mmCIF file of C-alpha atoms in Angstrom:
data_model
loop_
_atom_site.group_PDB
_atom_site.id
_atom_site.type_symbol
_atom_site.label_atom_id
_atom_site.label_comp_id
_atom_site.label_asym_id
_atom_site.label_seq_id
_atom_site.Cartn_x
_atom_site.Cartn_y
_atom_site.Cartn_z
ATOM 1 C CA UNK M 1 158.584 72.375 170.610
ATOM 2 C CA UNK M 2 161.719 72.878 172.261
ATOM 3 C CA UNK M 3 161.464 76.771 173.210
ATOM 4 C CA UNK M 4 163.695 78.992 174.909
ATOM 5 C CA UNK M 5 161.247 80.544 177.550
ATOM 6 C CA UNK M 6 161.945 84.160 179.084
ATOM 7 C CA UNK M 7 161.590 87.379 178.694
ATOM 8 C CA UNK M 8 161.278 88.559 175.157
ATOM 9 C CA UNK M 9 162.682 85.242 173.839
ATOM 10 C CA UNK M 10 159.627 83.583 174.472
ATOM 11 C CA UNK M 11 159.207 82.225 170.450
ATOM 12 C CA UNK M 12 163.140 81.741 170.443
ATOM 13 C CA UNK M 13 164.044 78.149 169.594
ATOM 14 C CA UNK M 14 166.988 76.271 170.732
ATOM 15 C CA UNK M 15 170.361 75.629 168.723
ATOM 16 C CA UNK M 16 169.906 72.376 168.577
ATOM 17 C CA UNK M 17 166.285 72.445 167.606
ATOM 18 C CA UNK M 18 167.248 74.672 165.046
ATOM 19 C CA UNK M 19 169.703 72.781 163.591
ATOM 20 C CA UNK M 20 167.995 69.304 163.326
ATOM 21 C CA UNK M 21 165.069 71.724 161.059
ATOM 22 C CA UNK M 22 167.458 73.486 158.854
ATOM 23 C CA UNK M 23 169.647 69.935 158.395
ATOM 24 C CA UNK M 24 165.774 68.111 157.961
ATOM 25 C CA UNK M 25 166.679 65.851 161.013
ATOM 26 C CA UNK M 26 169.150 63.740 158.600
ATOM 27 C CA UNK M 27 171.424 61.817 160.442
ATOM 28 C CA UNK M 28 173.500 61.298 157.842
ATOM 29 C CA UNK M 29 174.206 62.966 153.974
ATOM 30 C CA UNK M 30 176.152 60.134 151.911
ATOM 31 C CA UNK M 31 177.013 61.823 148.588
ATOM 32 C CA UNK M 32 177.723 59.440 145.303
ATOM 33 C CA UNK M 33 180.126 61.455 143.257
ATOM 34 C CA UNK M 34 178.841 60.015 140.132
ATOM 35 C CA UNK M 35 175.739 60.575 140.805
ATOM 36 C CA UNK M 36 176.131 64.046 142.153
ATOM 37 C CA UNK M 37 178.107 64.642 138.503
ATOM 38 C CA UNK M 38 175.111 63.103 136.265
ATOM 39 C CA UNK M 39 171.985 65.168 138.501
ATOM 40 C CA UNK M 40 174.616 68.389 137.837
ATOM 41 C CA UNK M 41 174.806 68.321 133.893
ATOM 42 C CA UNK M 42 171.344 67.099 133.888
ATOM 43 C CA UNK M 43 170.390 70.634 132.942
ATOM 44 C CA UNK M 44 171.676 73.354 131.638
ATOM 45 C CA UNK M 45 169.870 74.881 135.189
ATOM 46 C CA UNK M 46 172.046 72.667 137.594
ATOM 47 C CA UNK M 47 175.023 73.072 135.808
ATOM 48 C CA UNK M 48 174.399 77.159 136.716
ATOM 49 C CA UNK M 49 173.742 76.398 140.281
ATOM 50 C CA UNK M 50 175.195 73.310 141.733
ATOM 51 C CA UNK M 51 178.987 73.372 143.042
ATOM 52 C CA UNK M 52 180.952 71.787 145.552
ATOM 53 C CA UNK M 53 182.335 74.653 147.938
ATOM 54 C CA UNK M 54 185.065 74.352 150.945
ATOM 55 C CA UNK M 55 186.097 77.610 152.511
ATOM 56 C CA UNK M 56 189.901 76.737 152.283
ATOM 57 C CA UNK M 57 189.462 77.224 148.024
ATOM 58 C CA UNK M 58 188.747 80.615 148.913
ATOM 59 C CA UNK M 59 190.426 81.416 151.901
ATOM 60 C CA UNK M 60 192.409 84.432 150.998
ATOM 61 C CA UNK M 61 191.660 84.609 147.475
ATOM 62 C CA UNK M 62 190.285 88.052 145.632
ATOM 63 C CA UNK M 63 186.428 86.549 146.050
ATOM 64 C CA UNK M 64 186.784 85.894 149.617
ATOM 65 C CA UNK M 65 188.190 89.801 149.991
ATOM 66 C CA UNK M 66 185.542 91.332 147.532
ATOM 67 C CA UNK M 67 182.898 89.273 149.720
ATOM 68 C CA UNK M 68 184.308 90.165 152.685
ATOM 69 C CA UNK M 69 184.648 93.907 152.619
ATOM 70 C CA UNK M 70 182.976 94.867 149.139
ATOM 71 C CA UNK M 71 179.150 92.840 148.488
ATOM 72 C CA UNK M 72 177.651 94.715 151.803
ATOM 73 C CA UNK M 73 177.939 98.020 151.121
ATOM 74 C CA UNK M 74 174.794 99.953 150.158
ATOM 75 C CA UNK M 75 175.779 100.786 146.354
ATOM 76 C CA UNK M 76 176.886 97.331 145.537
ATOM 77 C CA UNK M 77 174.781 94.699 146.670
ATOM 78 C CA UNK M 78 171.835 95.946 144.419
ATOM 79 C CA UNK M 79 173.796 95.495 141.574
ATOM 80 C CA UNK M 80 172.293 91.969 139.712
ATOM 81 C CA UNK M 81 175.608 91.062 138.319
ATOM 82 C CA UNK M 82 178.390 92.384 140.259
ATOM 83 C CA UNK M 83 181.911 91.952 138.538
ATOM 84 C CA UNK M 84 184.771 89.569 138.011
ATOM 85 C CA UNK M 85 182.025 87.015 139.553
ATOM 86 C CA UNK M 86 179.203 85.232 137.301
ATOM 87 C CA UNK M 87 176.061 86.406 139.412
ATOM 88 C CA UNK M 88 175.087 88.516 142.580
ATOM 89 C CA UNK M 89 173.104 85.748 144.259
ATOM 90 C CA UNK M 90 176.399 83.371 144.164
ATOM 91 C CA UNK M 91 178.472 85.710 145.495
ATOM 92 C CA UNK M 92 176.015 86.863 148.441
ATOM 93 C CA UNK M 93 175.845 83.753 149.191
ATOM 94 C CA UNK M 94 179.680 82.751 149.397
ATOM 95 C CA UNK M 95 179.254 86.012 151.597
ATOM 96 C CA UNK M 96 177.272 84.489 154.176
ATOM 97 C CA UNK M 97 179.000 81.137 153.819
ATOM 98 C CA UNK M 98 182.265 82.756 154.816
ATOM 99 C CA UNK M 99 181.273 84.492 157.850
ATOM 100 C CA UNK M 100 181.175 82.169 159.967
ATOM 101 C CA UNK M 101 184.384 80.237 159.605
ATOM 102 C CA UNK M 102 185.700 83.864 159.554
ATOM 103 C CA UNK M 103 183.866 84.973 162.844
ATOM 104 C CA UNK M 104 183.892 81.657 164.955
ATOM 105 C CA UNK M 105 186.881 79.127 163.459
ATOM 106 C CA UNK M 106 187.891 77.207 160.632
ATOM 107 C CA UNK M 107 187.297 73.586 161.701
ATOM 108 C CA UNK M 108 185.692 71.668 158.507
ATOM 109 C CA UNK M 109 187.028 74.546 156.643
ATOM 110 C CA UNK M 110 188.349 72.032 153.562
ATOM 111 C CA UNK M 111 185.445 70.063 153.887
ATOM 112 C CA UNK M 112 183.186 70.343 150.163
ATOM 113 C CA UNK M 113 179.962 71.036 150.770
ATOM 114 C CA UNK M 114 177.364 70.396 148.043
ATOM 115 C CA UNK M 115 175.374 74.486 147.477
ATOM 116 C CA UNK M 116 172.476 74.763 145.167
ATOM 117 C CA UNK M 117 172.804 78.791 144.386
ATOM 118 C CA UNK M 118 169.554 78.995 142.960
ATOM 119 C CA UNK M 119 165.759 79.501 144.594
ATOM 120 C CA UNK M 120 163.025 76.350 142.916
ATOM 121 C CA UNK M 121 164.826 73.476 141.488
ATOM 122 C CA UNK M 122 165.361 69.432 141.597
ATOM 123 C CA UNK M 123 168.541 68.254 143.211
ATOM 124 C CA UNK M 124 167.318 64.713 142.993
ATOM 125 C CA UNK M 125 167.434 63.566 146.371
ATOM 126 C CA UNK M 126 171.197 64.813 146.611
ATOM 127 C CA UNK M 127 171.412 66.804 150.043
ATOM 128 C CA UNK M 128 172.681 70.308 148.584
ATOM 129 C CA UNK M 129 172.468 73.459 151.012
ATOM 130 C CA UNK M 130 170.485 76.194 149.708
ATOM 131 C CA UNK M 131 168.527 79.030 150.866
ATOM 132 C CA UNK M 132 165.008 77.233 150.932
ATOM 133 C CA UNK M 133 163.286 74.465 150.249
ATOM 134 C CA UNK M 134 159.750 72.991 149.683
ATOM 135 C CA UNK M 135 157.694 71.477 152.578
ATOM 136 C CA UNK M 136 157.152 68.459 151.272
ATOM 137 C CA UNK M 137 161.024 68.120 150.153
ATOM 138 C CA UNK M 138 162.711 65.766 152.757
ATOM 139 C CA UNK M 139 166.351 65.517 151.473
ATOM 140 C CA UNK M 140 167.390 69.683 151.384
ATOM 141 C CA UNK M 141 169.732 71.393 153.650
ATOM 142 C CA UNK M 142 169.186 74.778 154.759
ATOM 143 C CA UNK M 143 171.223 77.604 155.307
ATOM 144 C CA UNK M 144 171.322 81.756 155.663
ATOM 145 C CA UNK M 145 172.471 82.270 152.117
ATOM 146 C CA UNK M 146 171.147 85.711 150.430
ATOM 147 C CA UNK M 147 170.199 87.468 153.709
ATOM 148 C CA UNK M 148 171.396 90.918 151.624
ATOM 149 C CA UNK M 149 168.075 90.734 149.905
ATOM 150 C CA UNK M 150 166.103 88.536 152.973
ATOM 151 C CA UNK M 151 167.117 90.109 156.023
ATOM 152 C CA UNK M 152 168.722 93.441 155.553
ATOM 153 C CA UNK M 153 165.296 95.434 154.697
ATOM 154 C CA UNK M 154 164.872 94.348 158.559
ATOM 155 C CA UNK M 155 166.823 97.289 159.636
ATOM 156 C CA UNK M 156 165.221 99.672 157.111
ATOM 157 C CA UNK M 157 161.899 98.474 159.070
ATOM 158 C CA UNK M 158 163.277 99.180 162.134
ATOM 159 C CA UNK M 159 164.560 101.901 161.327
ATOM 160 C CA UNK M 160 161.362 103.557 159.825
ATOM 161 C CA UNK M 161 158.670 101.884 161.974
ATOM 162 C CA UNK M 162 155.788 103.816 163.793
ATOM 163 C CA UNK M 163 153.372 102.931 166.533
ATOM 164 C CA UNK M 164 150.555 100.597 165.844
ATOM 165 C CA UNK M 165 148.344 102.707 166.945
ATOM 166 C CA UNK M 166 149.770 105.690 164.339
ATOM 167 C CA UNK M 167 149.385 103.209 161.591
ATOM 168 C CA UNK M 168 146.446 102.984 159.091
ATOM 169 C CA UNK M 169 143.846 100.773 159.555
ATOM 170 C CA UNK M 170 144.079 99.267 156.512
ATOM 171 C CA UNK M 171 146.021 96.190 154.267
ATOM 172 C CA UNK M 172 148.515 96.834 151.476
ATOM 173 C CA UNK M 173 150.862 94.603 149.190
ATOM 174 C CA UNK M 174 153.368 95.329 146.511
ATOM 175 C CA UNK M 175 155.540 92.532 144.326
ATOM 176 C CA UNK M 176 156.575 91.162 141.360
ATOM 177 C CA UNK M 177 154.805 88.632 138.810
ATOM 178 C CA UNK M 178 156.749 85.714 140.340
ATOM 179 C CA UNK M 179 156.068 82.532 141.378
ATOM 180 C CA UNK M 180 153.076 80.522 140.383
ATOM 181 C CA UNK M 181 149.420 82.263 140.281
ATOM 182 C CA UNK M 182 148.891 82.851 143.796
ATOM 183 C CA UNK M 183 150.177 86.540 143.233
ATOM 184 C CA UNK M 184 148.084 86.934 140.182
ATOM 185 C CA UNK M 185 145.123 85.739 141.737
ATOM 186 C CA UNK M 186 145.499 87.693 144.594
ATOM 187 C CA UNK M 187 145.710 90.889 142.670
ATOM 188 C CA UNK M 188 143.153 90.454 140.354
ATOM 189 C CA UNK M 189 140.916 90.091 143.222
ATOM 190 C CA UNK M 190 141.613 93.059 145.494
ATOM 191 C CA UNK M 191 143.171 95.247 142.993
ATOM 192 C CA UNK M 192 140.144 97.899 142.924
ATOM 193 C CA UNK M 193 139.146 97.364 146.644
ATOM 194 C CA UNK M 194 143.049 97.536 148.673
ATOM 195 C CA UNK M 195 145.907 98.759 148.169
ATOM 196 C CA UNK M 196 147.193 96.132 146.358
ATOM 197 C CA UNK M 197 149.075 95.901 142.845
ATOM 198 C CA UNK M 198 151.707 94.557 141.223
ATOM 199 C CA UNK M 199 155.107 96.635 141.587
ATOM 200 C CA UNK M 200 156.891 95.631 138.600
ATOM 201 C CA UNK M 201 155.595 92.989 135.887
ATOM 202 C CA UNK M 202 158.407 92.759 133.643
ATOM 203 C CA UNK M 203 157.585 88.984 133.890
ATOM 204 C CA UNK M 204 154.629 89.231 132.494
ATOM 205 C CA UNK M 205 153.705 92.454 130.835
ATOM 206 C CA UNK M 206 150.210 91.374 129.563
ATOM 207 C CA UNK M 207 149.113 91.941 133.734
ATOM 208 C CA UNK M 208 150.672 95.879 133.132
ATOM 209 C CA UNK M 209 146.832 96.894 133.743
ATOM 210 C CA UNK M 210 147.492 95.854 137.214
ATOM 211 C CA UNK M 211 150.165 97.367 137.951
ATOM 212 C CA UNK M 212 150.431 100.493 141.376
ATOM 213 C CA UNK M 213 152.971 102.872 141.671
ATOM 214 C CA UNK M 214 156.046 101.433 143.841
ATOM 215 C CA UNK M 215 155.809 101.968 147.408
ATOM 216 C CA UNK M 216 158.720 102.041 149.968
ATOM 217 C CA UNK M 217 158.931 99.948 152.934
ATOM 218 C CA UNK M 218 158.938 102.951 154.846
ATOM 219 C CA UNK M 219 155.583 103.791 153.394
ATOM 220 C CA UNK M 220 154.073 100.459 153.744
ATOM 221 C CA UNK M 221 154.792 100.541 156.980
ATOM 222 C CA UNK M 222 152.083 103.239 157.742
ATOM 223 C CA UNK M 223 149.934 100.084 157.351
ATOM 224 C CA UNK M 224 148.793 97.814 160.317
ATOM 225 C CA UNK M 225 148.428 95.053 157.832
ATOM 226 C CA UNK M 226 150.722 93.566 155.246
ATOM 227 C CA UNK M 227 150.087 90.757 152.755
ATOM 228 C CA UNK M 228 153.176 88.699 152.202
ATOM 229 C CA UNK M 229 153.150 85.938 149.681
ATOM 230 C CA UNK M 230 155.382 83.692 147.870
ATOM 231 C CA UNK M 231 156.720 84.227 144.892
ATOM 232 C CA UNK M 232 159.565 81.581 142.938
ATOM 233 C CA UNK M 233 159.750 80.565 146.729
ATOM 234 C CA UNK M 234 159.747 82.189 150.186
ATOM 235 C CA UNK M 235 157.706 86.147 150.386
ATOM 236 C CA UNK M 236 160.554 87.871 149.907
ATOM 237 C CA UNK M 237 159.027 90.660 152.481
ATOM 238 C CA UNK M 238 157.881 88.087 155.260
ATOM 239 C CA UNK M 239 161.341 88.997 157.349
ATOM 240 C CA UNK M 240 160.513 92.486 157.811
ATOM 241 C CA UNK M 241 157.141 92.420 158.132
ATOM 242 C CA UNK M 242 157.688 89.984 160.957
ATOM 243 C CA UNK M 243 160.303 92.620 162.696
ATOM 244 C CA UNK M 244 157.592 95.523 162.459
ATOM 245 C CA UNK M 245 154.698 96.993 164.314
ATOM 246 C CA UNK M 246 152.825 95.365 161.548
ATOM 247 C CA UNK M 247 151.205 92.309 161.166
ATOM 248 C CA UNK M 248 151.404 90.044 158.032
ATOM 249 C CA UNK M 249 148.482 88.724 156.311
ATOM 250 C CA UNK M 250 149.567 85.216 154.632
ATOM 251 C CA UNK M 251 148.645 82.060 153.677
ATOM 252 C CA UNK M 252 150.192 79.005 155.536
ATOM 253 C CA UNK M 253 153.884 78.817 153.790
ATOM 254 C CA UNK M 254 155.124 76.291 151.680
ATOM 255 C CA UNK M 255 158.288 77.308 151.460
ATOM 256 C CA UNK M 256 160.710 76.939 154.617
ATOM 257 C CA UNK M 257 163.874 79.370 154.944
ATOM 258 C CA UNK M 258 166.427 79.944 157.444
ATOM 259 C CA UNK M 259 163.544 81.306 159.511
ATOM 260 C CA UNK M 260 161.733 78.080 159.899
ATOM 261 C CA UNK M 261 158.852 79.859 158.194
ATOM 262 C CA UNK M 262 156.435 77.041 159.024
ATOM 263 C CA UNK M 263 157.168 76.850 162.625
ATOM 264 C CA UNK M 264 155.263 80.190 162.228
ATOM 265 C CA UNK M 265 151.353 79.751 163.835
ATOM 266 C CA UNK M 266 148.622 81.753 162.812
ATOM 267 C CA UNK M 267 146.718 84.494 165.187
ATOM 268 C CA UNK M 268 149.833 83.833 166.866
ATOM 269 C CA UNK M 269 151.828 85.693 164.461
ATOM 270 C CA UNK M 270 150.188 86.475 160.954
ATOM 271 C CA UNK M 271 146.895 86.782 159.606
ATOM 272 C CA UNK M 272 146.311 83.540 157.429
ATOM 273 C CA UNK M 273 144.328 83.445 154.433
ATOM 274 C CA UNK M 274 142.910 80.804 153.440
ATOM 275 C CA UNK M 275 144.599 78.961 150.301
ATOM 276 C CA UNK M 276 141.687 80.202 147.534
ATOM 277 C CA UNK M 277 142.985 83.900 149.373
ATOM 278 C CA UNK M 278 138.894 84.775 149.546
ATOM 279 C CA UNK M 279 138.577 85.878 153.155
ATOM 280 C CA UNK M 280 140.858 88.993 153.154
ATOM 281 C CA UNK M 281 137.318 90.691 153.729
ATOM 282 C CA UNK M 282 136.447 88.840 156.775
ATOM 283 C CA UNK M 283 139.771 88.902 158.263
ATOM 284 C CA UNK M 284 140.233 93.050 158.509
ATOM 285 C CA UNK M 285 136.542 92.883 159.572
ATOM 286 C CA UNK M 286 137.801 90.764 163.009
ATOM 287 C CA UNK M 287 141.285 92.616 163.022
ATOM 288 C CA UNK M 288 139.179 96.181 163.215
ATOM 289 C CA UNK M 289 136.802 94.634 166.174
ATOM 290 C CA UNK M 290 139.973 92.709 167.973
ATOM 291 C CA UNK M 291 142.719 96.108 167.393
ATOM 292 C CA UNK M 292 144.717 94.522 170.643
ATOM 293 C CA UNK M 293 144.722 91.388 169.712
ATOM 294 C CA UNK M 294 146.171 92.458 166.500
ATOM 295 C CA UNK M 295 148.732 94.511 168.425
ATOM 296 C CA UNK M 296 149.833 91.629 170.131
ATOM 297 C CA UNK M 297 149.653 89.450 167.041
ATOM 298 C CA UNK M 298 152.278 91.931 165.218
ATOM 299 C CA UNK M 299 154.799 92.447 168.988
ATOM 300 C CA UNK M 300 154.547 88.348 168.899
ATOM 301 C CA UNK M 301 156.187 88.809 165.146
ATOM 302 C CA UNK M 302 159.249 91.096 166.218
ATOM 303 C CA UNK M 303 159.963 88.580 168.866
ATOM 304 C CA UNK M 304 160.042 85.583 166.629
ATOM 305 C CA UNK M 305 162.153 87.372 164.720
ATOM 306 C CA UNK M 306 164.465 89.253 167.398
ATOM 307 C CA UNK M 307 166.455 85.412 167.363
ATOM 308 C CA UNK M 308 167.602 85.325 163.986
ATOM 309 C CA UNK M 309 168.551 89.013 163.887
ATOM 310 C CA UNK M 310 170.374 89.197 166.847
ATOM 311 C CA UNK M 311 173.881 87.699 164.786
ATOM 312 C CA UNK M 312 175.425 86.728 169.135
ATOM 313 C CA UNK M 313 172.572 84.204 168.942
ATOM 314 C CA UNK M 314 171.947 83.664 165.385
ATOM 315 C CA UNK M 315 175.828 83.017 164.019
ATOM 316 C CA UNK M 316 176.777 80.415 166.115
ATOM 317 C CA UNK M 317 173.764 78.727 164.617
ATOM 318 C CA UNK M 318 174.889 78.776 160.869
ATOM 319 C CA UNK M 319 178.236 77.642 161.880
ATOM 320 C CA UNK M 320 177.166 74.517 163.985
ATOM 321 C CA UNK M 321 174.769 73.656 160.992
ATOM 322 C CA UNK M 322 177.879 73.639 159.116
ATOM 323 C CA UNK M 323 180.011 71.774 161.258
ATOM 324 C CA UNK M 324 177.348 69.127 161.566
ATOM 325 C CA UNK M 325 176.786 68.756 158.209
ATOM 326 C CA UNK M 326 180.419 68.021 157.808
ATOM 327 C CA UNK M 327 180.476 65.518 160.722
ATOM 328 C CA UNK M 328 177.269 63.552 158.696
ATOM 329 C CA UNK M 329 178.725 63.976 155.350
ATOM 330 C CA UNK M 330 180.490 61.138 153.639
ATOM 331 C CA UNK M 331 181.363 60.805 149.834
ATOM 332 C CA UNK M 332 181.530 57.805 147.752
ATOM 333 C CA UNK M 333 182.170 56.986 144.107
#
């Protein structure tokens, strides 16, 4: 594991480390056109989500300004379907594609590249970027797409954090009805003994019984322990739960995002259930009897984190990812 090694930057990987993970150590992408055309309107699904996308189509063009100078600000990004544009999660993620050409340079800046907007879904092989991907899916490109919903909230736990040792010594978890039954299960099980419930279940109303009253991240935050799990695909609260003075209580992830979730190592930096979730009992009985441990477990978190937040260290990343993706790529009919 190719580490940078001082200071606070201890868990920090190096560029090119990262970029061989979030490019899945392909040394090449060769695209069929044809083919890329039939796995597209395949389903209605991939018709929705997969496009080819160079910067230079939208180099100066009303999406580029609206992404640009309009998608960030507090009011708007919330907004599911923002307008003139077909969905939010498209355009926040043209919004991180663009920085980077507009921050560092434009070489590769005509180049197509092959996005998938959308979270679980079959690309057949055919190396799209997208936000995440499965562990067992060998083909997939990563990149920092929808970091308005992934990474901001890292600031509002920064911003709203307390000392470990003023936190409660005690677990919570609040989320949606996505994903598979993990979350379901999870709830069902600790629902009368934690503070644990289901947020929202517009998904699936018939688990309303389960539902908690919604709790801010400032609020959760008076916890020492925080259950993150996936939903559709990565826990959508892993990033700032790894930036607290918190520590996150998971099971090993699946699902690998732009921060290399699975390069993540338990009582290193998270709490791991195990996959049935039925030791959440025995695991706050060794975090009460190991308190520093637990307290190093959660400072081990924030600097794991500290590389992809700070954006000196973290954009040059995204744009050599897409740079070498462009060098690898070739098209054919």
């Amino acid at each position: 594991m190719n580490r940078v090694c001082h200071s606070d930057k201890e868990f920090w990987f190096s560029p090119e480390e990262r970029v061989d993970f979030y490019l899945n150590n392909q040394a090449s992408f060769n695209i069929s056109l044809k083919r890329y055309e039939e796995v597209k309107n395949s389903t209605s699904w991939n018709q929705r989500e997969m496009k080819l996308v160079s910067y230079a189509d939208y180099e100066n063009t009303f999406t580029h300004w609206y992404c640009r100078h309009i998608v960030h600000l507090p009011r708007v990004r919330s907004i599911r379907v923002l307008p003139l544009f077909k969905s939010y999660k498209d355009l926040h993620s043209l919004m991180n594609f663009f920085l980077p050409f507009d921050r560092i340079g434009k070489e590769h800046s005509s180049v197509k590249y092959p996005f998938f907007y959308g979270e679980a879904g079959d690309t057949d092989e055919i190396p799209c970027i997208r936000k995440s991907r499965r562990a067992d899916d060998q083909t997939s490109v990563i990149f920092n797409f929808r970091s308005l919903r992934l990474t901001t909230p890292c600031e509002a736990a920064t911003k709203h954090d307390i000392p470990w040792e003023q936190k409660k010594n005690n677990v919570i978890w609040r989320g949606a009805t996505t994903g598979q039954e993990q979350r379901v299960q999870f709830v069902k099980q600790y629902f009368n003994r934690y503070d644990v419930g289901f947020a929202t279940t517009k998904q699936k109303p018939h688990l309303d019984h389960l539902r908690k009253e919604k709790v801010s991240i400032k609020d959760q935050l008076q916890y020492k322990f925080i259950v993150s799990l996936e939903g559709n695909d990565v826990a959508s609260n892993l990033r700032w739960v790894l930036s607290s003075n918190s520590v996150p209580i998971m099971t090993k992830p699946y699902w690998q995002s732009w921060i290399m979730e699975d390069r993540l190592e338990p009582n290193v930096h998270y709490l791991e259930l195990n996959k049935d979730l039925s030791n959440l009992n025995e695991l706050l009985h060794w975090a009460r009897n190991n308190d520093e441990a637990c307290k190093k477990i959660a400072l081990n978190g924030k600097k794991y984190m500290s590389q992809f937040l700070d954006l000196d260290n973290d954009l040059p990343v995204q744009k050599m990812v897409l740079d070498e993706y462009a060098k690898r790529l070739t098209y054919n009919n």
